[in-house]
Every structure is written in structure tokens, then in C-alpha cells.
Coordinates of C-alpha atoms and ligand atoms in Angstrom, one line a residue:
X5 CA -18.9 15.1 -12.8
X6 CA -16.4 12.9 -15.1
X7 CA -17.3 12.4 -18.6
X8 CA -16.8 8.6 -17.7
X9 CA -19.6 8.5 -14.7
X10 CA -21.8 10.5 -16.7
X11 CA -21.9 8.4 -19.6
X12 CA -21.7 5.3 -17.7
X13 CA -25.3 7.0 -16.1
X14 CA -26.8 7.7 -19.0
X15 CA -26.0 4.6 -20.9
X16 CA -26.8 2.1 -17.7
X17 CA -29.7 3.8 -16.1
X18 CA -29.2 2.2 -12.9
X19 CA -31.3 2.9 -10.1
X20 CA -31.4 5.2 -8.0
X21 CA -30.0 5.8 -5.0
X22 CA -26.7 4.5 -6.3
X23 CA -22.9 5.5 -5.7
X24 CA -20.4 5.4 -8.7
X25 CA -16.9 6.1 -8.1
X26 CA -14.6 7.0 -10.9
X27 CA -11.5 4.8 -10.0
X28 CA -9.3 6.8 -12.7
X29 CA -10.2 9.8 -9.9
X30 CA -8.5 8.0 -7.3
X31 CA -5.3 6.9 -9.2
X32 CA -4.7 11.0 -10.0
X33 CA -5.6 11.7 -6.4
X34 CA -3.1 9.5 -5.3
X35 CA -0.6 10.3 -7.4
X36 CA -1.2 14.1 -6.7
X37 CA -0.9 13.8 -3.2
X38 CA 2.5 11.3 -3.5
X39 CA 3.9 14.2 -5.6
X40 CA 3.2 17.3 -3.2
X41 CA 4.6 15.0 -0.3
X42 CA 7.2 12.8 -2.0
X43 CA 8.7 11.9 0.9
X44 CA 5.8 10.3 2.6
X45 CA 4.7 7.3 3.1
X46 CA 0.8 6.8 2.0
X47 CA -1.5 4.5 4.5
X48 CA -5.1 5.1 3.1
X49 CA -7.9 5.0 5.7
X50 CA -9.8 1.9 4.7
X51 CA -12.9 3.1 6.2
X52 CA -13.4 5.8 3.8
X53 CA -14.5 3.5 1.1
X54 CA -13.4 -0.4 1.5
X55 CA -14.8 -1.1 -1.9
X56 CA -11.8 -4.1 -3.2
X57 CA -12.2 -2.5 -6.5
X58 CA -10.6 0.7 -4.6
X59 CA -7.9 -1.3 -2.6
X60 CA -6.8 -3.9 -5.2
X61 CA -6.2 -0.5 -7.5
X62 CA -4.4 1.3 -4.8
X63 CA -2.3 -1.6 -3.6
X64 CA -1.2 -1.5 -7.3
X65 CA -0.1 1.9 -7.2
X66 CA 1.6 0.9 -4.1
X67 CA 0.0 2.4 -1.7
X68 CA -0.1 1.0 2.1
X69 CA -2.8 1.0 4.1
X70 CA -4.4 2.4 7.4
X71 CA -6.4 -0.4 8.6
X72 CA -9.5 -1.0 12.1
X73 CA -10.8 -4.1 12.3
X74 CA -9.5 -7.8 11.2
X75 CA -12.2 -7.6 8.1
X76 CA -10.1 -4.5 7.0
X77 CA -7.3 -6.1 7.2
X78 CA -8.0 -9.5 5.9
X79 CA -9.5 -7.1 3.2
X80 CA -5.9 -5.4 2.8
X81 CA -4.6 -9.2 2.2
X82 CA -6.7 -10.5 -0.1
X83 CA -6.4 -7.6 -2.7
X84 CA -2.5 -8.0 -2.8
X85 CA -0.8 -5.8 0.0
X86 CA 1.7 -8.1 2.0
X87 CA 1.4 -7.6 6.0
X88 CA 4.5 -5.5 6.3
X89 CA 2.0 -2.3 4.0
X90 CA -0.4 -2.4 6.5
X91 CA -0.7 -0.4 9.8
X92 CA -3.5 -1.8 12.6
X93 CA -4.0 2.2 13.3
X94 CA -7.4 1.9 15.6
X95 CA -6.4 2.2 19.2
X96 CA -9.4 0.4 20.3
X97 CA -9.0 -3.2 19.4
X98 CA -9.7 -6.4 20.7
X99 CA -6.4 -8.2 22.0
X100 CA -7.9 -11.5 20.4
X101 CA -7.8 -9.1 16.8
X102 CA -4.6 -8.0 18.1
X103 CA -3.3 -11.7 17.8
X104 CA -4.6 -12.9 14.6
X105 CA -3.4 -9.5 13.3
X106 CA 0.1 -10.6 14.4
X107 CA -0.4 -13.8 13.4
X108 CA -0.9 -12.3 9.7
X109 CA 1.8 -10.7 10.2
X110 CA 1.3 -7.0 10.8
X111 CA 3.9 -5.4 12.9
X112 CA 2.8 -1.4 12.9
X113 CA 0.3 -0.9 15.8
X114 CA -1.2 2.5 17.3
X115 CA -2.5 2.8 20.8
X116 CA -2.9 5.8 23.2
X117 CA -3.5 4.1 27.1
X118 CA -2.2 2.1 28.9
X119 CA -4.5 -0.8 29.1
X120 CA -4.4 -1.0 24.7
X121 CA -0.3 -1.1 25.9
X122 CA -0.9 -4.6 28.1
X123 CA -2.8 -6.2 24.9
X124 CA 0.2 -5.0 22.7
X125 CA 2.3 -6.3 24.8
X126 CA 1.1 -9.9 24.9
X127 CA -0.7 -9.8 21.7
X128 CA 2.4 -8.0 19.5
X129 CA 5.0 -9.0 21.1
X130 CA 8.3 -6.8 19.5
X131 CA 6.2 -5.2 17.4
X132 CA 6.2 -1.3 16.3
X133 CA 4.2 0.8 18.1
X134 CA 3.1 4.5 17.9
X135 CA 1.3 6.3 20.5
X136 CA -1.5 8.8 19.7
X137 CA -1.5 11.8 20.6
X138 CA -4.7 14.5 21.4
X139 CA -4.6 17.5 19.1
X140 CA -7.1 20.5 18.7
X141 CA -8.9 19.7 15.8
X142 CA -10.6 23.2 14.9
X143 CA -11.3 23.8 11.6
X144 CA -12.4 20.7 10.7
X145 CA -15.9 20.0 9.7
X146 CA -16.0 16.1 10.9
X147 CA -13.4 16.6 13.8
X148 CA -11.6 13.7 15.1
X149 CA -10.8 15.0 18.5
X150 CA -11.0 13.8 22.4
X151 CA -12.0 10.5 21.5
X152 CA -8.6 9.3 20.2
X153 CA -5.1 10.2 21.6
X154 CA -3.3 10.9 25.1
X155 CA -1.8 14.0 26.6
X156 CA 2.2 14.4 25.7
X157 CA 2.8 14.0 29.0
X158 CA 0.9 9.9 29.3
X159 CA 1.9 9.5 25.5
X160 CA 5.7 10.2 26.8
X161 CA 5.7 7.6 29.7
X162 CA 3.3 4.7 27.6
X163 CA 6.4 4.8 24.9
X164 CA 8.9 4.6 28.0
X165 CA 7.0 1.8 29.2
X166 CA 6.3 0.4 25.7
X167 CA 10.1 -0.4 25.1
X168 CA 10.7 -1.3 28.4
X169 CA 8.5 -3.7 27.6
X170 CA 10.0 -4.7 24.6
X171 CA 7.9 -3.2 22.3
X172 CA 9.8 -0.7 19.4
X173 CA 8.7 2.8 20.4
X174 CA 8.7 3.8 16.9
X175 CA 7.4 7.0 16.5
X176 CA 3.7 9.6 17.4
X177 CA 0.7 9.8 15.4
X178 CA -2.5 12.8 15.1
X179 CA -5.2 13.3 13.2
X180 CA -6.2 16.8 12.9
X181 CA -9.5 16.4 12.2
X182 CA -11.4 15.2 9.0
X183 CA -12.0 17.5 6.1
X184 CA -9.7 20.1 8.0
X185 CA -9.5 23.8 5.8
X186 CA -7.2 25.1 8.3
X187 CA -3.7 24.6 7.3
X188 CA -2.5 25.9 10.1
X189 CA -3.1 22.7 11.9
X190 CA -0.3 20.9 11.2
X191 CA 1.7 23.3 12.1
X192 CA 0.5 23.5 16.0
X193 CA 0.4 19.2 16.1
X194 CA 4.0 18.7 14.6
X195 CA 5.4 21.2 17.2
X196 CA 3.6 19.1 19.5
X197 CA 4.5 15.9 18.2
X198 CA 8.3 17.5 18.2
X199 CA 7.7 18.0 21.5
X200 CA 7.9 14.4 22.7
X201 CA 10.6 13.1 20.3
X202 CA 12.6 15.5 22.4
X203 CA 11.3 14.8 26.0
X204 CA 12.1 10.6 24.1
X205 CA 15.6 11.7 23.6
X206 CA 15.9 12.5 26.7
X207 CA 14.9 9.1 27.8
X208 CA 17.1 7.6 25.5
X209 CA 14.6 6.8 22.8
X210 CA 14.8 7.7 19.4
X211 CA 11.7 7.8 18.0
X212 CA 11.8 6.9 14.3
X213 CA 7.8 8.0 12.9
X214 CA 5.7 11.0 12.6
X215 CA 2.4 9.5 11.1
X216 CA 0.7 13.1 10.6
X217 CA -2.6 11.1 9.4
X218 CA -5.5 12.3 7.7
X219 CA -7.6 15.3 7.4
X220 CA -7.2 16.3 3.8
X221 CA -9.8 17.6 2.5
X222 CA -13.1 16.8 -0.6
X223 CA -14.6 19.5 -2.7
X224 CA -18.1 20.3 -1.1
X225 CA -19.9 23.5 -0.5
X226 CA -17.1 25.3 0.2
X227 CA -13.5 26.3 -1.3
X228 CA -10.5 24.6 -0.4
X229 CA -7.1 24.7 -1.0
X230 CA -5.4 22.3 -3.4
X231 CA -3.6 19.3 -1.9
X232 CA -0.2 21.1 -3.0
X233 CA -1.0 23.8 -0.3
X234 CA -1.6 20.8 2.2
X235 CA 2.0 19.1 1.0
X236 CA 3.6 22.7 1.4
X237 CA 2.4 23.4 4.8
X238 CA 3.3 19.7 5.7
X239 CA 7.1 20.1 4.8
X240 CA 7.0 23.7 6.5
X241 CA 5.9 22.3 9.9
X242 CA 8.6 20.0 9.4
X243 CA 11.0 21.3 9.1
X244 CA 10.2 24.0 11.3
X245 CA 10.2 21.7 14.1
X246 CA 12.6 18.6 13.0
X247 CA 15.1 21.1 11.4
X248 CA 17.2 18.9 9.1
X249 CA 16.3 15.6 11.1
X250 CA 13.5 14.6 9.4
X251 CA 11.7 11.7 10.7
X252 CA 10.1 8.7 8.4
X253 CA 7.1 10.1 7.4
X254 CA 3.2 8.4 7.2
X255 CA -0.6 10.3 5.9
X256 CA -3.0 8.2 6.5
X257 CA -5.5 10.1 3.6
X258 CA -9.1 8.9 3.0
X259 CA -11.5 11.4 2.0
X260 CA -9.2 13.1 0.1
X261 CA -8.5 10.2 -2.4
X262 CA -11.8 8.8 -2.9
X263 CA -14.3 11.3 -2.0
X264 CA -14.5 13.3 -5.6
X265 CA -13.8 10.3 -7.1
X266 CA -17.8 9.4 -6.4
X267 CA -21.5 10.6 -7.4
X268 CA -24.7 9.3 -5.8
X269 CA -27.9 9.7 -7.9
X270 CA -31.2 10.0 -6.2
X271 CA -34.3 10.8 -7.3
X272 CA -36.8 12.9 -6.0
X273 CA -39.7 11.3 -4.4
X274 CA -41.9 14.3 -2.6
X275 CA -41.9 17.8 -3.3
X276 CA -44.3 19.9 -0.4
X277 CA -45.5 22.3 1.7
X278 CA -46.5 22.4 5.5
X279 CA -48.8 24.7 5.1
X280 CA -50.2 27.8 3.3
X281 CA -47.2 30.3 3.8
X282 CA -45.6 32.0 0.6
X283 CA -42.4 32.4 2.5
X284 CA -42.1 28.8 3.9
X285 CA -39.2 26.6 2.2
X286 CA -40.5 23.3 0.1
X287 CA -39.6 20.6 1.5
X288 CA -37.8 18.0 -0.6
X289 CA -37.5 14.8 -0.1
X290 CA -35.0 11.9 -1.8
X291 CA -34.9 8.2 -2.0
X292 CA -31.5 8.5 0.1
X293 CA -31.3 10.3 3.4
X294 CA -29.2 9.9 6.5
X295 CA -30.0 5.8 6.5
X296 CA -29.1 5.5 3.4
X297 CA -25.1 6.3 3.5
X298 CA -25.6 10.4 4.0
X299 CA -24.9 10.0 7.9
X300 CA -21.8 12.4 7.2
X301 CA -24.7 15.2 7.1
X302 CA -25.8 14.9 10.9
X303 CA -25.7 17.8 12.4
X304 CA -25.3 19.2 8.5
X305 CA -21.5 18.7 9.3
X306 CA -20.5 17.5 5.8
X307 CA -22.7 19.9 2.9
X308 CA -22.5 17.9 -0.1
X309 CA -22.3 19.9 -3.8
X310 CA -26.0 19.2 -5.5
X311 CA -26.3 19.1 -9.3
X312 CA -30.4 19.1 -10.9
X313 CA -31.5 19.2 -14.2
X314 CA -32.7 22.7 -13.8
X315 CA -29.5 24.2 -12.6
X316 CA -29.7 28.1 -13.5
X317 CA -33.6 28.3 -13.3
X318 CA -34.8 30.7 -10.3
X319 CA -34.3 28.5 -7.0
X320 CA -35.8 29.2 -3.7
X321 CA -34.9 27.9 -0.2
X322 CA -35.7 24.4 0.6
X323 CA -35.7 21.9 3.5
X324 CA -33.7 18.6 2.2
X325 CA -34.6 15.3 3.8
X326 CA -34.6 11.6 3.1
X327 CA -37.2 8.7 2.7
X328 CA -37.8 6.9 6.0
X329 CA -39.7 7.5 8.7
X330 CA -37.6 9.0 11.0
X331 CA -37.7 12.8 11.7
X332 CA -33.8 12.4 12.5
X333 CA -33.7 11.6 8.5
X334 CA -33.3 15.3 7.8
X335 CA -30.5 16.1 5.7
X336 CA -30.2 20.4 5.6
X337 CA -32.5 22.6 7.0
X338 CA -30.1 25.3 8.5
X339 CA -27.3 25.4 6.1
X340 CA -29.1 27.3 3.3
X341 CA -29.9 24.5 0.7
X342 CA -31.4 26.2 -2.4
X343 CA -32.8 24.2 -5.4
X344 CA -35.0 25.3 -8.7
X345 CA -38.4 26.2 -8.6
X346 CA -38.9 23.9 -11.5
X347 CA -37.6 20.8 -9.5
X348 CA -40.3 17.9 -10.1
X349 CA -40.9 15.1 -8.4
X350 CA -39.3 12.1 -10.2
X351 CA -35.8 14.1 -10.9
X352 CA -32.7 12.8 -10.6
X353 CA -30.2 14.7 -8.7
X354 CA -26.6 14.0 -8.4
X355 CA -24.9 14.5 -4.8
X356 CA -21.3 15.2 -6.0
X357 CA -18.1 14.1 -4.1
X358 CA -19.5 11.7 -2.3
X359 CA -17.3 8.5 -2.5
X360 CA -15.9 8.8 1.0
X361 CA -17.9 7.6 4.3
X362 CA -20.8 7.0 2.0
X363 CA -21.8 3.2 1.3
X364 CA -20.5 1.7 4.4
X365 CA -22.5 4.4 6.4
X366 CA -25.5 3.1 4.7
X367 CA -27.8 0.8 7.1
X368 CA -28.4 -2.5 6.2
X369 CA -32.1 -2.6 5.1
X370 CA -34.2 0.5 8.0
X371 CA -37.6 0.6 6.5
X372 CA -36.8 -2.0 3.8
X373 CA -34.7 0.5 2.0
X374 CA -31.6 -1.3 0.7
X375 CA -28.1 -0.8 1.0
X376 CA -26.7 1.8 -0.6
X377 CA -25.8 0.2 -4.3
X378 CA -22.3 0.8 -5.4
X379 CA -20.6 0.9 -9.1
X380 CA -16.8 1.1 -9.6
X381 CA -15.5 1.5 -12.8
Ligands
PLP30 C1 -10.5 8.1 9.6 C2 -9.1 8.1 9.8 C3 -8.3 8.6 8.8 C4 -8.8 9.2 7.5 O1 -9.2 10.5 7.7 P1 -9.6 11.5 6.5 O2 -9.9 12.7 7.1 O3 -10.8 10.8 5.8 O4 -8.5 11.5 5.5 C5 -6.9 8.6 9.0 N1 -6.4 8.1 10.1 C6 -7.1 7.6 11.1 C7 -6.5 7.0 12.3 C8 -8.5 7.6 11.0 O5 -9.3 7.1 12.0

């Protein structure tokens, strides 16, 4: 934890359960990851935490910005990026959002199908376009996959089509899958990407983009790899594909630049038993759970770092779950949560590295518990 959120909790007290993100965290992430991949372009993935205290900062630094939804990008434009930093990157939109996007003046678009193609086409017209493509997204812990992108093959012919149309085919986009340990997969998706720039040329379209999006990773339960190895493996699937023809380059981080940056404090509410058995784990439950902005731990996908005030102490295994009544509202069971024996109800614990897919996640009142409250500073 920074020395700055953990005198900023124990001077302020707030609440609990509350989120507060570092935003000095966020500057040296960025920073970091524009110096292991200088050459690239940085759109940061709104969604990860829209917070204008985060945006206004990064739009500073000059960052550009990976936008959804018209509220993301009306966002984007009210804390200083002009419409020329900011990519509409969802490839599900409304054509009426497509429009007043246009309108605003954004002019970088994604799609993947054919029917997204016709709204681009009427909504955008001229515009830059990239088509995304379907990767494997193994070795990712909140994968990305099947949802989003086309085959090479479709994602070939909708670029055809899209400057026949007179669209600007300008270049391919992936995701390889979010919080993704397996460097590898750049590697596989930039051949593939390299693929199609080829079977382009051959069509007499130069593709200009390769917007290798996000996927870098936060520090939970488990060791990564610092973003230097990420930037490294980057430039080698690069190059290995592209040879000295680099194309423009985009990242489209999120988790990686604000995640660590953040710390929720809970407290614990319940500490119990089910029954009478030694050997059965306590069950311990917080005033946040899966309602509450933890929905990154369904299926126990995402296993957040826990700090208590008895760290060290003998621990035993426990069942973690959250405050509402809802049996879905069950945070680890299977994944091997331990905490100390001497945990009491009324503790504080701090959930570390979790300013990414956090607050917004949060519902907005399910049993009466409010949204998850937020302090940048
Ligand atoms: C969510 C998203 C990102 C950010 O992904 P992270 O793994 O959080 O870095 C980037 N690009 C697109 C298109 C996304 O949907």
C-alpha cells in the first residue's frame, strides 16, 4: 500500500467499503509502460476506472483514449482530450451514437461484422476504421474472447468492402484477453494480425494500424512479469512478423494503469461457522461483496491480494463472501483464501490492487447498500 493512501486512511477514517486510488500510481504506470513501448501510441480503456480525476490526469500526460459509449466519450471531452485522442473501440454501438460521435468529431472506429460496417458507413462517413479480429485468449484470467472480433478470412473482405465504401481501412485490432500472464500471446495474434496486412496488400490496401490492445496485467495473487517483459515481447512479435515495416502502433491498457494504483477497505461484518466441525472453514463475511464493485471475482476469476491487521498470526482456511442476500454474493470459496485466526468482527481489511473494474462494477443501491464510494487523490 502507498505511504500516501495509507495515511490519507488513517488520518480521514472514511467508511468503509471505500476505493482510494493513488493517482501518483497511475502517472508512473503510465510513464512505465510509454517507456518499455516508446513507440506506441497509449489509448487507455475508459472502462477500467472512468473516475475524471483519472482521465483529466492522463489526458495531461497525453495519453489518448479507448472509449464505449457516448458518456465515455463525452467524458474524454470534457476533461481536455480533443476528438482526434480518442478511438470509439466498442464494436457494438448504436448507429445514432455513431453519429453524434462523428458529429464530436471522432474519426477512429472499430467494428468486426458486417452490419456494424453499414452504420459506419452512413454514420462515419470517411472515417478510420479497424476491424477486429478473434484471437485465442488463453492465459488470461478475465478472457476477452469469442464475443469480440471476426475470422481473418470475414475481417479481410469487411476492410475490402470498408474502402470500397469509402471508409479508410486503416489497420486490425485484438485483445488477448484481460490480465493475460502469457507472453506468448502476442506473439501468436501479431502473426495473425500480419497475416491479413498481407492478404490487404494483395488487395491493394495498405493497412496503416496494428492496435495490439489490452491485456496487461495487475499485481494479485499471483506473480507477474514486469511491464518491460510485456514491451519486450511486444517489439519481438513485431518485428518478427512486420520485419523492418513497422506499422503505427496503439495499446489500449486499463488494468494495468489503474489497478495498483487503488485499495478498498472493508470491514468485517460476520465471522461463523455452519456447524460443529473442527475442520470446516469460517466463513467471513465483508461489507463489500460481488454487488458492491467485486464482480471481477465471479467465478473467483480475478483473486484479489488481502491485507488484515493480524497478518503473520496462524491463519486457517476460510470461505470469503459479501453482505447481501444473495448466495451468488460469494467471493472465494475454491481458490484457497486463508486469513488469521485472530480476525474479529469489526476489522478492517484492505483488498489491494483493486482500482480497475471496481466502482463502476458496483450496483447502484441492491439491498440498500450504496455505491461503492470512491477517493482520488
Ligand atoms: C476492456 C478493453 C481494454 C482494456 O483491457 P485491460 O485488460 O483492462 O487492459 C482494451 N481494449 C478493449 C477493446 C477493451 O474492451
Amino acid at each position: 500500500m502507498s505511504q500516501k493512501i495509507a495515511r490519507f486512511l488513517a488520518e480521514q477514517q472514511p467508511e468503509t467499503p471505500c476505493l482510494v486510488v493513488d493517482l501518483d500510481i497511475i502517472a508512473e504506470n503510465y510513464r512505465a509502460l510509454k517507456g518499455s513501448l516508446p513507440i506506441a501510441e497509449v489509448y487507455y480503456a475508459v472502462k477500467a476506472n472512468p473516475a475524471p480525476e483519472i482521465v483529466s490526469m492522463l489526458a495531461d500526460l497525453g495519453s489518448n483514449f479507448d472509449t464505449a459509449s457516448l458518456t465515455e466519450i463525452d467524458l474524454c471531452l470534457g476533461c481536455g482530450a480533443e476528438p482526434d485522442r480518442l478511438s470509439f473501440g466498442s464494436t457494438i454501438k448504436k448507429q445514432r451514437d455513431i453519429e453524434a460521435a462523428f458529429a464530436r468529431g471522432v474519426r477512429l472506429f472499430a467494428f468486426d461484422s458486417q452490419a456494424e460496417l453499414d452504420k459506419l458507413t452512413q454514420a462515419a462517413p470517411g472515417s478510420k476504421v479497424f476491424c477486429r479480429i478473434l484471437v485465442d485468449n488463453s492465459g488470461a484470467d478475465w478472457p476477452l474472447s469469442r464475443k469480440f472480433g471476426c475470422e481473418l478470412e470475414m475481417a479481410r473482405d469487411l476492410l475490402i468492402e470498408a474502402r470500397n465504401r469509402g471508409l479508410d481501412p486503416y489497420g486490425v485490432s485484438f485483445h488477448v484477453g484481460s490480465q493475460q500472464t502469457d507472453l506468448s500471446q502476442w506473439d501468436v495474434a501479431v502473426g495473425r494480425t500480419a497475416m491479413l496486412f498481407s492478404a490487404l496488400n494483395e488487395a491493394g490496401i495498405e493497412l496503416k494500424m496494428v492496435n495490439l490492445g489490452g491485456g496487461f496485467p495487475a499485481r494479485y495473487r499471483t506473480d507477474i512479469s514486469e511491464i518491460d517483459a510485456y514491451g519486450d515481447a511486444i517489439m519481438k512479435a513485431m518485428t518478427h512478423h512486420f520485419g523492418n515495416r513497422l506499422p503505427a502502433m496503439i495499446v489500449e491498457p486499463g488494468r494495468s494503469l489503474v489497478g495498483d494504483a487503488g485499495i478498498i477497505q472493508t470491514e468485517v461484518v460476520l465471522i461463523s461457522k455452519k456447524s460443529y466441525d473442527e475442520n470446516e472453514a469460517r466463513w467471513v463475511y465483508l461489507d463489500i461483496g460481488k454487488f458492491g464493485g467485486l464482480a471481477e471475482t465471479m467465478d473467483e476469476a480475478i483473486k484479489y491480494r488481502l491485507k488484515t491487521p493480524h497478518d503473520g498470526g496462524e491463519a486457517g482456511p476460510v470461505v470469503i463472501a459479501g453482505p447481501t442476500c444473495d448466495s451468488a454474493d460469494i467471493l472465494y470459496e475454491k481458490a484457497g483464501y486463508e486469513l488469521p485466526l485472530d480476525l474479529k468482527v469489526g476489522d478492517k481489511i484492505e483488498l489491494l490492487s483493486t482500482g480497475a473494474y471496481t466502482t463502476t462494477y458496483s450496483s447502484v443501491g441492491f439491498n440498500g447498500f450504496p455505491p461503492l464510494k470512491a477517493y482520488f487523490i
